[in-house]
Coordinates of N, CA and C in Angstrom, one line a residue:
M1 N 6.2 69.8 19.7 CA 6.4 68.2 19.9 C 8.0 68.5 19.1
L2 N 8.9 68.8 19.8 CA 10.2 68.5 18.9 C 10.9 67.4 19.5
G3 N 11.7 66.9 18.5 CA 12.6 65.6 19.0 C 11.7 64.3 18.5
R4 N 10.2 64.6 18.2 CA 9.4 63.4 18.1 C 9.3 62.9 16.6
K5 N 9.5 61.6 16.1 CA 9.3 61.2 14.7 C 7.7 61.0 14.4
D6 N 7.5 61.2 13.3 CA 6.4 60.8 12.9 C 6.1 59.1 12.5
G7 N 4.9 58.9 12.5 CA 5.0 57.5 12.3 C 4.4 56.7 13.5
P8 N 4.2 55.0 13.4 CA 3.8 54.4 14.4 C 5.1 54.0 15.5
P9 N 4.5 53.9 16.7 CA 5.6 53.6 17.8 C 6.3 52.5 17.4
N10 N 7.6 52.1 18.2 CA 8.4 51.1 18.0 C 7.8 50.0 18.2
G11 N 6.9 49.6 19.1 CA 5.9 48.3 19.2 C 5.3 47.8 18.1
A12 N 4.7 48.8 17.1 CA 3.7 48.8 16.0 C 4.8 48.2 15.1
R13 N 6.1 48.9 15.0 CA 7.0 48.7 13.8 C 7.0 47.2 14.0
K14 N 7.2 46.6 15.1 CA 7.8 45.1 15.3 C 7.0 44.1 14.9
E15 N 5.6 45.0 15.1 CA 4.2 43.8 14.9 C 4.1 43.9 13.2
Q16 N 4.2 44.8 12.5 CA 4.5 45.4 11.3 C 5.2 44.1 10.4
K17 N 6.6 44.5 11.0 CA 7.5 43.4 10.5 C 7.3 41.9 10.9
A18 N 6.9 41.1 12.0 CA 6.6 40.2 12.3 C 5.5 39.6 11.4
G19 N 4.2 40.4 11.2 CA 3.2 40.0 10.2 C 3.6 39.8 9.0
F20 N 4.7 40.8 8.2 CA 5.1 40.6 7.1 C 5.9 39.2 7.1
L21 N 6.7 38.9 8.2 CA 7.4 37.7 7.7 C 6.7 36.6 8.0
T22 N 5.7 36.5 8.9 CA 4.5 35.6 8.6 C 4.2 35.2 7.4
K23 N 3.7 36.3 6.7 CA 3.2 36.2 5.4 C 4.2 35.8 4.4
L24 N 5.3 36.1 4.6 CA 6.4 35.7 3.9 C 6.6 34.2 4.0
R25 N 6.8 33.7 5.1 CA 6.9 32.3 5.3 C 5.8 31.6 4.8
G26 N 4.6 31.8 4.7 CA 3.3 31.6 4.0 C 3.8 31.0 2.9
V27 N 4.0 32.2 2.1 CA 4.3 32.2 0.6 C 5.5 31.1 0.3
M28 N 6.6 31.2 1.1 CA 7.7 30.6 0.9 C 7.0 29.3 1.0
Y29 N 6.4 28.8 2.1 CA 5.8 27.3 1.9 C 5.1 27.0 0.9
G30 N 4.0 27.6 0.4 CA 3.2 27.4 -0.4 C 4.1 27.0 -1.9
M31 N 5.0 28.0 -2.0 CA 5.9 27.6 -3.3 C 6.8 26.6 -3.1
A32 N 7.4 26.1 -2.1 CA 8.4 25.4 -2.1 C 7.9 23.8 -1.5
S33 N 7.0 23.9 -0.5 CA 6.7 22.6 -0.1 C 5.1 22.1 0.1
H34 N 4.5 22.9 -0.6 CA 2.9 22.6 -0.3 C 2.8 21.1 -1.0
G35 N 3.1 21.2 -2.0 CA 2.9 20.0 -2.9 C 3.2 18.8 -2.5
N36 N 4.6 19.0 -1.9 CA 5.2 17.7 -1.3 C 4.2 17.0 -0.2
V37 N 3.9 18.0 0.9 CA 3.1 17.9 2.1 C 1.9 17.4 1.8
T38 N 1.2 17.8 0.8 CA -0.2 17.2 0.3 C -0.1 15.5 -0.1
A39 N 1.0 15.4 -1.1 CA 1.4 14.2 -1.3 C 1.5 13.2 -0.2
A40 N 2.6 13.6 0.6 CA 3.0 12.8 1.9 C 1.5 12.3 2.6
L41 N 0.7 13.4 2.9 CA -0.6 13.3 3.4 C -1.5 12.1 2.7
R42 N -1.5 12.0 1.4 CA -2.2 11.6 0.7 C -1.6 10.0 0.7
T43 N -0.5 9.9 0.6 CA 0.4 8.4 0.8 C -0.3 8.0 2.3
R44 N 0.0 9.1 3.2 CA -0.5 8.3 4.6 C -2.1 7.8 4.5
M45 N -3.1 8.6 3.8 CA -4.5 8.1 4.0 C -4.5 6.8 3.3
H46 N -3.7 6.9 2.1 CA -3.4 5.5 1.5 C -3.4 4.1 2.4
L47 N -2.1 4.7 3.1 CA -1.6 3.4 3.9 C -2.5 3.2 5.0
E48 N -3.0 4.3 5.5 CA -3.8 3.5 6.7 C -5.1 2.8 6.2
H49 N -5.7 3.2 5.0 CA -6.8 2.7 4.4 C -6.3 1.2 4.0
L50 N -5.0 1.1 3.7 CA -4.9 -0.2 3.5 C -4.7 -1.1 4.7
F51 N -4.1 -0.7 5.8 CA -4.0 -1.3 7.0 C -5.4 -1.5 7.8
M52 N -6.1 -0.6 7.6 CA -7.5 -1.0 8.0 C -8.3 -2.2 7.1
F53 N -7.9 -2.1 5.8 CA -8.9 -2.9 4.9 C -8.1 -4.4 5.2
I54 N -6.8 -4.3 5.5 CA -6.2 -5.8 5.7 C -6.6 -6.2 7.3
T55 N -6.8 -5.3 8.3 CA -7.0 -5.7 9.6 C -8.3 -6.0 9.4
L56 N -9.6 -5.3 9.0 CA -11.0 -5.6 9.0 C -11.4 -6.1 7.9
G57 N -10.6 -6.7 7.0 CA -11.2 -6.7 5.8 C -12.8 -7.9 5.6
D58 N -12.8 -8.6 7.2 CA -13.8 -9.3 7.3 C -14.8 -8.6 7.8
M59 N -15.0 -7.7 8.0 CA -16.3 -6.6 8.0 C -17.0 -6.3 6.4
L60 N -16.1 -6.4 5.5 CA -16.3 -6.2 4.1 C -16.5 -7.7 3.5
G61 N -16.2 -8.7 4.1 CA -16.4 -10.2 3.3 C -15.2 -10.7 2.8
I62 N -14.0 -9.9 2.9 CA -13.1 -10.4 2.3 C -11.9 -10.6 3.5
P63 N -11.6 -12.1 3.7 CA -10.7 -12.3 4.7 C -9.1 -12.4 4.2
V64 N -8.3 -11.5 4.9 CA -7.1 -11.3 4.5 C -6.1 -11.6 5.3
L65 N -6.4 -11.5 6.6 CA -5.7 -12.0 7.9 C -6.4 -12.9 8.5
P66 N -5.6 -14.0 9.0 CA -6.6 -15.0 9.6 C -7.0 -14.3 11.1
P67 N -8.1 -14.8 11.6 CA -8.8 -14.0 12.7 C -8.0 -13.9 14.0
Y68 N -7.1 -14.8 14.1 CA -6.3 -14.3 15.4 C -5.4 -13.1 15.2
Y69 N -4.8 -12.9 14.0 CA -3.9 -11.7 13.8 C -4.6 -10.6 14.0
S70 N -6.1 -10.8 13.1 CA -7.1 -9.5 13.1 C -7.4 -9.1 14.6
L71 N -8.0 -10.1 15.8 CA -8.1 -9.8 16.5 C -6.8 -9.1 17.6
R72 N -5.6 -9.6 17.3 CA -4.5 -9.0 18.1 C -4.1 -7.6 17.8
I73 N -4.5 -7.1 16.5 CA -4.7 -5.6 16.1 C -5.9 -5.0 16.4
L74 N -7.1 -6.0 16.7 CA -8.1 -5.2 16.9 C -8.3 -3.8 17.7
P75 N -7.3 -3.9 18.9 CA -7.5 -2.7 20.0 C -6.8 -1.3 19.4
Y76 N -5.8 -1.4 18.7 CA -5.0 -0.5 17.8 C -6.2 0.5 16.8
A77 N -6.8 -0.5 16.3 CA -7.8 -0.3 15.0 C -9.3 0.3 15.6
V78 N -9.7 0.1 16.7 CA -11.1 0.1 17.0 C -11.4 1.8 17.1
P79 N -10.5 2.9 17.7 CA -10.8 4.1 17.4 C -11.2 4.4 16.2
N80 N -10.5 4.0 15.1 CA -10.3 4.7 13.9 C -11.8 3.8 13.0
I81 N -12.4 3.1 13.2 CA -13.5 2.2 12.6 C -14.3 3.0 11.8
E82 N -15.0 3.6 12.7 CA -16.3 4.3 12.1 C -15.8 5.6 11.4
S83 N -14.9 6.3 11.5 CA -14.1 7.3 10.5 C -14.0 6.7 8.9
W84 N -13.2 5.3 9.5 CA -12.6 4.5 8.2 C -13.8 4.1 7.4
K85 N -15.2 3.6 8.0 CA -16.1 2.8 7.5 C -16.7 4.3 6.6
Q86 N -17.1 5.5 7.1 CA -17.5 6.4 6.5 C -16.4 6.8 5.1
R87 N -15.2 7.0 5.5 CA -14.2 7.2 4.2 C -14.5 6.4 3.2
V88 N -14.3 5.1 3.5 CA -14.4 4.1 2.4 C -15.7 4.1 1.7
F89 N -16.8 4.0 2.4 CA -18.0 4.1 1.7 C -18.9 5.1 1.3
R90 N -18.2 6.2 1.1 CA -18.4 7.5 1.0 C -18.5 7.6 -0.8
E91 N -19.8 8.0 -1.2 CA -20.2 8.3 -2.7 C -19.1 9.2 -3.2
R92 N -18.5 8.6 -4.3 CA -17.3 9.3 -4.9 C -17.5 9.9 -6.2
D93 N -17.4 11.2 -6.6 CA -17.7 11.9 -7.8 C -16.3 11.8 -8.7
F94 N -16.4 12.0 -9.9 CA -15.2 11.9 -10.7 C -14.3 13.4 -10.3
T95 N -15.0 14.4 -9.9 CA -13.8 15.4 -9.5 C -13.0 15.1 -8.2
D96 N -13.4 13.8 -7.7 CA -12.6 13.8 -6.3 C -10.9 13.3 -6.6
A97 N -10.9 12.7 -7.7 CA -9.6 12.0 -8.2 C -8.7 13.4 -8.7
I98 N -9.5 14.7 -9.3 CA -8.5 15.7 -9.5 C -8.2 16.7 -8.3
Y99 N -8.9 16.6 -7.2 CA -8.0 17.3 -6.0 C -7.5 16.3 -5.2

């Protein structure tokens, strides 16, 4: 077998290189922006809680908005009511604040 190089074929090298670049991209993402992304997601979660609380505060016995405006916003909030109630009324532990 003259003229043939030892090692993986050309297609396997490309796959190895692509796998390495994917791993490198993941490491760079973790070092550079993971903290920013999680902070942005946490801020979004708090704003969604606040929106649902203001819109549907009557369910908790705290009228924040007049019922007319709550009813106007209700069609946009209905799909999220069940998951919002589960998140708000979930039992919490002191370790939740750490993560």
